[in-house]
PDB file of C-alpha atoms in Angstrom:
ATOM      1  CA  UNK A1301      91.090  68.832 -22.286  1.00 76.00           C
ATOM      2  CA  UNK A1302      92.294  69.787 -18.783  1.00 92.00           C
ATOM      3  CA  UNK A1303      95.331  71.617 -20.174  1.00 97.00           C
ATOM      4  CA  UNK A1304      95.202  73.543 -23.450  1.00 98.00           C
ATOM      5  CA  UNK A1305      97.807  75.509 -25.372  1.00 98.00           C
ATOM      6  CA  UNK A1306      97.075  78.052 -28.087  1.00 98.00           C
ATOM      7  CA  UNK A1307      99.555  80.230 -29.958  1.00 98.00           C
ATOM      8  CA  UNK A1308      98.730  83.726 -31.148  1.00 98.00           C
ATOM      9  CA  UNK A1309     100.854  86.827 -31.760  1.00 98.00           C
ATOM     10  CA  UNK A1310     104.024  85.017 -30.612  1.00 98.00           C
ATOM     11  CA  UNK A1311     102.445  84.162 -27.240  1.00 98.00           C
ATOM     12  CA  UNK A1312     101.769  80.561 -26.206  1.00 98.00           C
ATOM     13  CA  UNK A1313      98.868  80.594 -23.767  1.00 98.00           C
ATOM     14  CA  UNK A1314      98.652  77.515 -21.549  1.00 98.00           C
ATOM     15  CA  UNK A1315      95.366  77.260 -19.661  1.00 98.00           C
ATOM     16  CA  UNK A1316      94.534  75.044 -16.672  1.00 98.00           C
ATOM     17  CA  UNK A1317      90.926  73.858 -16.563  1.00 97.00           C
ATOM     18  CA  UNK A1318      90.559  70.938 -14.159  1.00 96.00           C
ATOM     19  CA  UNK A1319      87.327  71.335 -12.156  1.00 95.00           C
ATOM     20  CA  UNK A1320      86.549  71.898  -9.421  1.00 94.00           C
ATOM     21  CA  UNK A1321      89.753  73.527  -8.087  1.00 96.00           C
ATOM     22  CA  UNK A1322      92.547  72.838 -10.603  1.00 97.00           C
ATOM     23  CA  UNK A1323      94.093  70.215  -8.323  1.00 95.00           C
ATOM     24  CA  UNK A1324      96.057  67.898 -10.619  1.00 96.00           C
ATOM     25  CA  UNK A1325      96.517  64.154 -10.336  1.00 95.00           C
ATOM     26  CA  UNK A1326      99.863  62.529 -11.124  1.00 95.00           C
ATOM     27  CA  UNK A1327      98.925  61.907 -14.758  1.00 95.00           C
ATOM     28  CA  UNK A1328      98.112  65.580 -15.326  1.00 96.00           C
ATOM     29  CA  UNK A1329     101.340  66.722 -13.683  1.00 96.00           C
ATOM     30  CA  UNK A1330     103.271  64.300 -15.872  1.00 96.00           C
ATOM     31  CA  UNK A1331     101.645  65.764 -19.000  1.00 97.00           C
ATOM     32  CA  UNK A1332     102.636  69.351 -18.279  1.00 98.00           C
ATOM     33  CA  UNK A1333     106.426  69.304 -18.891  1.00 98.00           C
ATOM     34  CA  UNK A1334     106.067  68.309 -22.564  1.00 98.00           C
ATOM     35  CA  UNK A1335     103.396  70.958 -23.162  1.00 98.00           C
ATOM     36  CA  UNK A1336     105.528  73.708 -21.627  1.00 98.00           C
ATOM     37  CA  UNK A1337     108.757  72.621 -23.316  1.00 98.00           C
ATOM     38  CA  UNK A1338     107.157  72.237 -26.742  1.00 98.00           C
ATOM     39  CA  UNK A1339     105.558  75.668 -26.481  1.00 98.00           C
ATOM     40  CA  UNK A1340     108.784  77.403 -25.475  1.00 98.00           C
ATOM     41  CA  UNK A1341     110.781  75.720 -28.248  1.00 98.00           C
ATOM     42  CA  UNK A1342     108.347  76.763 -30.957  1.00 98.00           C
ATOM     43  CA  UNK A1343     110.187  79.294 -33.172  1.00 98.00           C
ATOM     44  CA  UNK A1344     106.954  81.290 -33.435  1.00 98.00           C
ATOM     45  CA  UNK A1345     106.735  81.759 -29.639  1.00 98.00           C
ATOM     46  CA  UNK A1346     108.513  84.554 -27.782  1.00 98.00           C
ATOM     47  CA  UNK A1347     106.632  84.318 -24.485  1.00 98.00           C
ATOM     48  CA  UNK A1348     104.614  81.710 -22.599  1.00 98.00           C
ATOM     49  CA  UNK A1349     101.576  82.732 -20.549  1.00 99.00           C
ATOM     50  CA  UNK A1350     100.172  80.330 -17.954  1.00 98.00           C
ATOM     51  CA  UNK A1351      96.719  81.084 -16.550  1.00 98.00           C
ATOM     52  CA  UNK A1352      93.640  79.187 -15.378  1.00 98.00           C
ATOM     53  CA  UNK A1353      89.902  78.967 -15.694  1.00 98.00           C
ATOM     54  CA  UNK A1354      87.646  78.177 -12.765  1.00 97.00           C
ATOM     55  CA  UNK A1355      87.605  78.953  -9.067  1.00 97.00           C
ATOM     56  CA  UNK A1356      91.333  79.512  -8.687  1.00 98.00           C
ATOM     57  CA  UNK A1357      94.701  79.234 -10.390  1.00 98.00           C
ATOM     58  CA  UNK A1358      95.883  75.930  -8.926  1.00 97.00           C
ATOM     59  CA  UNK A1359      94.866  73.832  -5.938  1.00 93.00           C
ATOM     60  CA  UNK A1360      98.111  71.860  -6.089  1.00 91.00           C
ATOM     61  CA  UNK A1361      97.981  68.082  -6.111  1.00 88.00           C
ATOM     62  CA  UNK A1362      94.891  65.893  -6.012  1.00 90.00           C
ATOM     63  CA  UNK A1363      94.819  64.934  -2.334  1.00 81.00           C
ATOM     64  CA  UNK A1364      92.074  62.396  -3.002  1.00 87.00           C
ATOM     65  CA  UNK A1365      94.384  60.505  -5.349  1.00 88.00           C
ATOM     66  CA  UNK A1366      97.177  60.542  -2.790  1.00 79.00           C
ATOM     67  CA  UNK A1367      94.823  59.410  -0.040  1.00 80.00           C
ATOM     68  CA  UNK A1368      93.643  56.456  -2.117  1.00 85.00           C
ATOM     69  CA  UNK A1369      97.005  55.712  -3.768  1.00 89.00           C
ATOM     70  CA  UNK A1370      99.897  56.857  -1.550  1.00 81.00           C
ATOM     71  CA  UNK A1371     102.198  54.607  -3.596  1.00 84.00           C
ATOM     72  CA  UNK A1372     101.917  57.117  -6.451  1.00 88.00           C
ATOM     73  CA  UNK A1373     103.893  59.712  -4.496  1.00 83.00           C
ATOM     74  CA  UNK A1374     107.090  59.071  -6.478  1.00 86.00           C
ATOM     75  CA  UNK A1375     105.241  59.555  -9.777  1.00 90.00           C
ATOM     76  CA  UNK A1376     103.639  62.728  -8.441  1.00 88.00           C
ATOM     77  CA  UNK A1377     106.988  63.995  -7.173  1.00 88.00           C
ATOM     78  CA  UNK A1378     108.520  63.431 -10.592  1.00 92.00           C
ATOM     79  CA  UNK A1379     105.667  65.214 -12.353  1.00 95.00           C
ATOM     80  CA  UNK A1380     105.993  68.204 -10.045  1.00 94.00           C
ATOM     81  CA  UNK A1381     109.757  68.370 -10.407  1.00 93.00           C
ATOM     82  CA  UNK A1382     109.715  68.085 -14.197  1.00 96.00           C
ATOM     83  CA  UNK A1383     106.906  70.652 -14.538  1.00 97.00           C
ATOM     84  CA  UNK A1384     108.652  73.315 -12.499  1.00 96.00           C
ATOM     85  CA  UNK A1385     111.991  72.577 -14.163  1.00 96.00           C
ATOM     86  CA  UNK A1386     110.373  72.864 -17.613  1.00 98.00           C
ATOM     87  CA  UNK A1387     109.091  76.318 -16.710  1.00 98.00           C
ATOM     88  CA  UNK A1388     112.430  77.519 -15.404  1.00 96.00           C
ATOM     89  CA  UNK A1389     114.303  75.921 -18.331  1.00 96.00           C
ATOM     90  CA  UNK A1390     111.841  77.234 -20.928  1.00 98.00           C
ATOM     91  CA  UNK A1391     113.706  78.881 -23.778  1.00 98.00           C
ATOM     92  CA  UNK A1392     111.612  82.057 -23.522  1.00 98.00           C
ATOM     93  CA  UNK A1393     110.147  84.000 -20.576  1.00 98.00           C
ATOM     94  CA  UNK A1394     107.185  82.456 -18.759  1.00 98.00           C
ATOM     95  CA  UNK A1395     104.515  84.658 -17.180  1.00 98.00           C
ATOM     96  CA  UNK A1396     101.951  83.282 -14.732  1.00 98.00           C
ATOM     97  CA  UNK A1397      98.610  85.098 -14.360  1.00 98.00           C
ATOM     98  CA  UNK A1398      96.943  83.977 -11.145  1.00 98.00           C
ATOM     99  CA  UNK A1399      93.620  84.432  -9.430  1.00 98.00           C
ATOM    100  CA  UNK A1400      92.142  83.334  -6.132  1.00 98.00           C
ATOM    101  CA  UNK A1401      94.084  80.376  -4.692  1.00 97.00           C
ATOM    102  CA  UNK A1402      97.679  79.505  -5.604  1.00 97.00           C
ATOM    103  CA  UNK A1403      98.355  76.450  -3.476  1.00 94.00           C
ATOM    104  CA  UNK A1404     101.108  73.816  -3.253  1.00 90.00           C
ATOM    105  CA  UNK A1405     102.044  72.933  -6.824  1.00 93.00           C
ATOM    106  CA  UNK A1406     100.680  76.305  -7.907  1.00 96.00           C
ATOM    107  CA  UNK A1407     103.502  77.855  -5.882  1.00 95.00           C
ATOM    108  CA  UNK A1408     105.969  75.735  -7.838  1.00 96.00           C
ATOM    109  CA  UNK A1409     104.539  76.989 -11.138  1.00 98.00           C
ATOM    110  CA  UNK A1410     104.738  80.619 -10.009  1.00 98.00           C
ATOM    111  CA  UNK A1411     108.104  80.286  -8.317  1.00 97.00           C
ATOM    112  CA  UNK A1412     109.601  78.771 -11.465  1.00 97.00           C
ATOM    113  CA  UNK A1413     108.079  81.484 -13.673  1.00 98.00           C
ATOM    114  CA  UNK A1414     109.852  84.669 -14.678  1.00 98.00           C
ATOM    115  CA  UNK A1415     107.017  87.061 -13.807  1.00 98.00           C
ATOM    116  CA  UNK A1416     103.725  86.896 -11.919  1.00 98.00           C
ATOM    117  CA  UNK A1417     100.651  88.998 -12.605  1.00 98.00           C
ATOM    118  CA  UNK A1418      97.996  88.607  -9.899  1.00 98.00           C
ATOM    119  CA  UNK A1419      94.330  89.389  -9.507  1.00 98.00           C
ATOM    120  CA  UNK A1420      93.496  91.320  -6.360  1.00 98.00           C
ATOM    121  CA  UNK A1421      91.731  88.248  -4.946  1.00 98.00           C
ATOM    122  CA  UNK A1422      94.795  86.006  -5.310  1.00 98.00           C
ATOM    123  CA  UNK A1423      96.691  84.488  -2.414  1.00 98.00           C
ATOM    124  CA  UNK A1424      99.673  82.154  -2.117  1.00 97.00           C
ATOM    125  CA  UNK A1425      99.792  79.212   0.283  1.00 93.00           C
ATOM    126  CA  UNK A1426     101.828  76.117   1.122  1.00 85.00           C
ATOM    127  CA  UNK A1427      99.555  73.954   3.334  1.00 81.00           C
ATOM    128  CA  UNK A1428     101.879  70.941   3.094  1.00 72.00           C
ATOM    129  CA  UNK A1429     102.395  70.789   6.853  1.00 74.00           C
ATOM    130  CA  UNK A1430      98.638  70.139   7.145  1.00 69.00           C
ATOM    131  CA  UNK A1431      98.532  67.652   4.266  1.00 65.00           C
ATOM    132  CA  UNK A1432     101.189  65.194   5.375  1.00 61.00           C
ATOM    133  CA  UNK A1433     103.715  66.367   2.804  1.00 65.00           C
ATOM    134  CA  UNK A1434     106.684  68.680   2.276  1.00 65.00           C
ATOM    135  CA  UNK A1435     107.901  70.655  -0.737  1.00 68.00           C
ATOM    136  CA  UNK A1436     107.357  74.023  -2.376  1.00 82.00           C
ATOM    137  CA  UNK A1437     109.544  76.168  -0.147  1.00 87.00           C
ATOM    138  CA  UNK A1438     112.350  76.112  -2.708  1.00 90.00           C
ATOM    139  CA  UNK A1439     110.114  77.867  -5.224  1.00 93.00           C
ATOM    140  CA  UNK A1440     108.433  80.154  -2.693  1.00 94.00           C
ATOM    141  CA  UNK A1441     111.959  81.225  -1.681  1.00 93.00           C
ATOM    142  CA  UNK A1442     112.412  82.446  -5.243  1.00 94.00           C
ATOM    143  CA  UNK A1443     109.506  84.794  -4.589  1.00 96.00           C
ATOM    144  CA  UNK A1444     109.639  85.863  -0.940  1.00 96.00           C
ATOM    145  CA  UNK A1445     112.204  86.564   1.814  1.00 96.00           C
ATOM    146  CA  UNK A1446     113.435  83.698   3.961  1.00 94.00           C
ATOM    147  CA  UNK A1447     111.529  84.417   7.164  1.00 96.00           C
ATOM    148  CA  UNK A1448     108.288  85.115   5.318  1.00 96.00           C
ATOM    149  CA  UNK A1449     108.626  81.729   3.631  1.00 94.00           C
ATOM    150  CA  UNK A1450     109.226  79.962   6.923  1.00 93.00           C
ATOM    151  CA  UNK A1451     106.314  81.660   8.661  1.00 93.00           C
ATOM    152  CA  UNK A1452     103.999  80.715   5.786  1.00 91.00           C
ATOM    153  CA  UNK A1453     105.290  77.128   5.673  1.00 89.00           C
ATOM    154  CA  UNK A1454     105.148  76.406   9.398  1.00 89.00           C
ATOM    155  CA  UNK A1455     101.647  77.845   9.790  1.00 90.00           C
ATOM    156  CA  UNK A1456     100.199  76.728   6.460  1.00 85.00           C
ATOM    157  CA  UNK A1457      99.071  80.341   6.198  1.00 87.00           C
ATOM    158  CA  UNK A1458      98.389  82.542   3.195  1.00 93.00           C
ATOM    159  CA  UNK A1459     100.176  85.487   1.593  1.00 96.00           C
ATOM    160  CA  UNK A1460      97.710  87.854  -0.131  1.00 98.00           C
ATOM    161  CA  UNK A1461      98.563  89.250  -3.557  1.00 98.00           C
ATOM    162  CA  UNK A1462      99.070  92.778  -2.194  1.00 98.00           C
ATOM    163  CA  UNK A1463     101.566  91.488   0.390  1.00 98.00           C
ATOM    164  CA  UNK A1464     103.385  89.486  -2.288  1.00 98.00           C
ATOM    165  CA  UNK A1465     103.499  92.631  -4.427  1.00 98.00           C
ATOM    166  CA  UNK A1466     104.908  94.650  -1.516  1.00 98.00           C
ATOM    167  CA  UNK A1467     107.647  92.051  -1.089  1.00 97.00           C
ATOM    168  CA  UNK A1468     108.514  92.056  -4.798  1.00 97.00           C
ATOM    169  CA  UNK A1469     107.132  88.655  -5.836  1.00 98.00           C
ATOM    170  CA  UNK A1470     104.328  90.008  -8.004  1.00 98.00           C
ATOM    171  CA  UNK A1471     104.786  92.460 -10.883  1.00 98.00           C
ATOM    172  CA  UNK A1472     101.222  93.792 -10.946  1.00 98.00           C
ATOM    173  CA  UNK A1473      98.015  93.394  -8.954  1.00 98.00           C
ATOM    174  CA  UNK A1474      94.853  94.130 -10.917  1.00 98.00           C
ATOM    175  CA  UNK A1475      91.089  93.628 -10.523  1.00 98.00           C
ATOM    176  CA  UNK A1476      90.042  90.067 -11.350  1.00 98.00           C
ATOM    177  CA  UNK A1477      88.136  91.205 -14.446  1.00 98.00           C
ATOM    178  CA  UNK A1478      91.305  92.762 -15.860  1.00 98.00           C
ATOM    179  CA  UNK A1479      93.698  89.887 -15.183  1.00 98.00           C
ATOM    180  CA  UNK A1480      93.670  88.217 -18.597  1.00 98.00           C
ATOM    181  CA  UNK A1481      93.901  91.435 -20.603  1.00 98.00           C
ATOM    182  CA  UNK A1482      96.665  92.829 -18.379  1.00 98.00           C
ATOM    183  CA  UNK A1483      98.650  89.599 -18.590  1.00 98.00           C
ATOM    184  CA  UNK A1484      98.322  89.475 -22.372  1.00 98.00           C
ATOM    185  CA  UNK A1485      99.378  93.111 -22.666  1.00 98.00           C
ATOM    186  CA  UNK A1486     102.445  92.400 -20.529  1.00 98.00           C
ATOM    187  CA  UNK A1487     103.285  89.306 -22.570  1.00 98.00           C
ATOM    188  CA  UNK A1488     102.833  91.290 -25.791  1.00 98.00           C
ATOM    189  CA  UNK A1489     105.643  93.628 -24.707  1.00 98.00           C
ATOM    190  CA  UNK A1490     107.950  90.649 -24.224  1.00 98.00           C
ATOM    191  CA  UNK A1491     106.739  88.988 -27.429  1.00 98.00           C
ATOM    192  CA  UNK A1492     107.665  92.085 -29.438  1.00 97.00           C
ATOM    193  CA  UNK A1493     111.362  91.528 -28.676  1.00 97.00           C
ATOM    194  CA  UNK A1494     113.877  89.491 -30.623  1.00 97.00           C
ATOM    195  CA  UNK A1495     113.393  85.804 -29.844  1.00 97.00           C
ATOM    196  CA  UNK A1496     117.156  85.297 -29.943  1.00 96.00           C
ATOM    197  CA  UNK A1497     117.653  88.082 -27.427  1.00 96.00           C
ATOM    198  CA  UNK A1498     114.999  86.606 -25.135  1.00 97.00           C
ATOM    199  CA  UNK A1499     116.517  83.109 -25.300  1.00 97.00           C
ATOM    200  CA  UNK A1500     119.964  84.449 -24.461  1.00 96.00           C
ATOM    201  CA  UNK A1501     118.581  86.677 -21.698  1.00 96.00           C
ATOM    202  CA  UNK A1502     116.651  83.812 -20.096  1.00 96.00           C
ATOM    203  CA  UNK A1503     119.743  81.606 -20.027  1.00 96.00           C
ATOM    204  CA  UNK A1504     121.879  84.434 -18.665  1.00 95.00           C
ATOM    205  CA  UNK A1505     119.411  85.356 -15.902  1.00 95.00           C
ATOM    206  CA  UNK A1506     119.028  81.723 -14.820  1.00 94.00           C
ATOM    207  CA  UNK A1507     122.797  81.424 -14.621  1.00 91.00           C
ATOM    208  CA  UNK A1508     123.041  84.517 -12.410  1.00 92.00           C
ATOM    209  CA  UNK A1509     120.931  83.031  -9.627  1.00 87.00           C
ATOM    210  CA  UNK A1510     122.841  82.282  -6.461  1.00 81.00           C
ATOM    211  CA  UNK A1511     120.927  79.095  -5.692  1.00 79.00           C
ATOM    212  CA  UNK A1512     119.735  76.161  -7.763  1.00 83.00           C
ATOM    213  CA  UNK A1513     115.976  76.084  -7.213  1.00 82.00           C
ATOM    214  CA  UNK A1514     115.633  72.687  -8.939  1.00 78.00           C
ATOM    215  CA  UNK A1515     118.256  71.060  -6.748  1.00 80.00           C
ATOM    216  CA  UNK A1516     116.650  72.672  -3.700  1.00 78.00           C
ATOM    217  CA  UNK A1517     113.273  71.260  -4.661  1.00 77.00           C
ATOM    218  CA  UNK A1518     114.765  67.785  -5.140  1.00 74.00           C
ATOM    219  CA  UNK A1519     116.183  68.065  -1.618  1.00 72.00           C
ATOM    220  CA  UNK A1520     112.718  68.937  -0.294  1.00 72.00           C
ATOM    221  CA  UNK A1521     111.106  66.056  -2.139  1.00 70.00           C
ATOM    222  CA  UNK A1522     113.263  63.590  -0.239  1.00 71.00           C
ATOM    223  CA  UNK A1523     111.580  64.825   2.926  1.00 69.00           C
ATOM    224  CA  UNK A1524     108.164  64.527   1.293  1.00 69.00           C
ATOM    225  CA  UNK A1525     108.833  60.817   0.780  1.00 67.00           C
ATOM    226  CA  UNK A1526     110.002  60.509   4.392  1.00 69.00           C
ATOM    227  CA  UNK A1527     106.861  62.289   5.610  1.00 67.00           C
ATOM    228  CA  UNK A1528     104.614  60.049   3.484  1.00 65.00           C
ATOM    229  CA  UNK A1529     106.014  57.013   5.278  1.00 65.00           C
ATOM    230  CA  UNK A1530     104.822  58.351   8.649  1.00 67.00           C
ATOM    231  CA  UNK A1531     101.345  57.556   9.986  1.00 71.00           C
ATOM    232  CA  UNK A1532     100.644  61.258  10.557  1.00 68.00           C
ATOM    233  CA  UNK A1533     100.821  61.789   6.813  1.00 64.00           C
ATOM    234  CA  UNK A1534      97.990  59.376   6.007  1.00 66.00           C
ATOM    235  CA  UNK A1535      95.978  60.755   8.924  1.00 70.00           C
ATOM    236  CA  UNK A1536      96.301  64.242   7.444  1.00 66.00           C
ATOM    237  CA  UNK A1537      95.083  63.142   4.016  1.00 62.00           C
ATOM    238  CA  UNK A1538      92.212  61.113   5.462  1.00 70.00           C
ATOM    239  CA  UNK A1539      91.063  64.050   7.566  1.00 68.00           C
ATOM    240  CA  UNK A1540      91.273  66.477   4.677  1.00 63.00           C
ATOM    241  CA  UNK A1541      89.322  64.244   2.295  1.00 71.00           C
ATOM    242  CA  UNK A1542      86.669  63.452   4.908  1.00 73.00           C
ATOM    243  CA  UNK A1543      86.206  66.904   6.439  1.00 74.00           C
ATOM    244  CA  UNK A1544      88.157  69.386   4.314  1.00 66.00           C
ATOM    245  CA  UNK A1545      90.081  70.438   7.416  1.00 67.00           C
ATOM    246  CA  UNK A1546      93.565  69.912   8.768  1.00 56.00           C
ATOM    247  CA  UNK A1547      94.080  67.028  11.157  1.00 52.00           C
ATOM    248  CA  UNK A1548      94.692  67.789  14.829  1.00 54.00           C
ATOM    249  CA  UNK A1549      97.645  66.094  16.490  1.00 52.00           C
TER     250      UNK A1549
END
């Protein structure tokens, strides 16, 4: 199974395992909201932990699928939107434990989460400008300051875990070998609390936010659809699939 969920000690652990780089097709994205929502609603769960096996946390969307089937963009958009919304709307806190690359949709998962624990080899990136798409800045803006987000988005550059920690996006940075144990220890602290208190606290904290990240992401997705209709978008996907590099314009 590409996505698994196990429950132990009041922690629901959702694991991504989609070789080679945890880049999800539209079907996988559409499967995630129900998994996340069901886990958070379980009366025996006080905290949800999202982590990944393999080379990196999340490579975002499956560009090969979008290159071959650009008409699936609306289905992909919906899967992304519902996944990130399910994380933010989860009844209990959601912690993401990330390693190596956190790209595109991986940013949405982290930006919608309540806390991020990162391995020292982790980095965050939104390469959409090089992939013929838009989206993700709404959730990255939940993590990083405005101008840092814009610099990263316009360049398609990366933000290392230590820099994200310095800017307050990441709670802890630990050696890769210690990531899982550190994340579970952190989740265990949350899981030891009253579930009722956690549910109320999550709702209260979401309501305190000055901006609606879900509405912001929906706004962005409209521009993704507009970008997909432009010839530069298909050129970007073709170039990436054929060479692994960004197209030159």
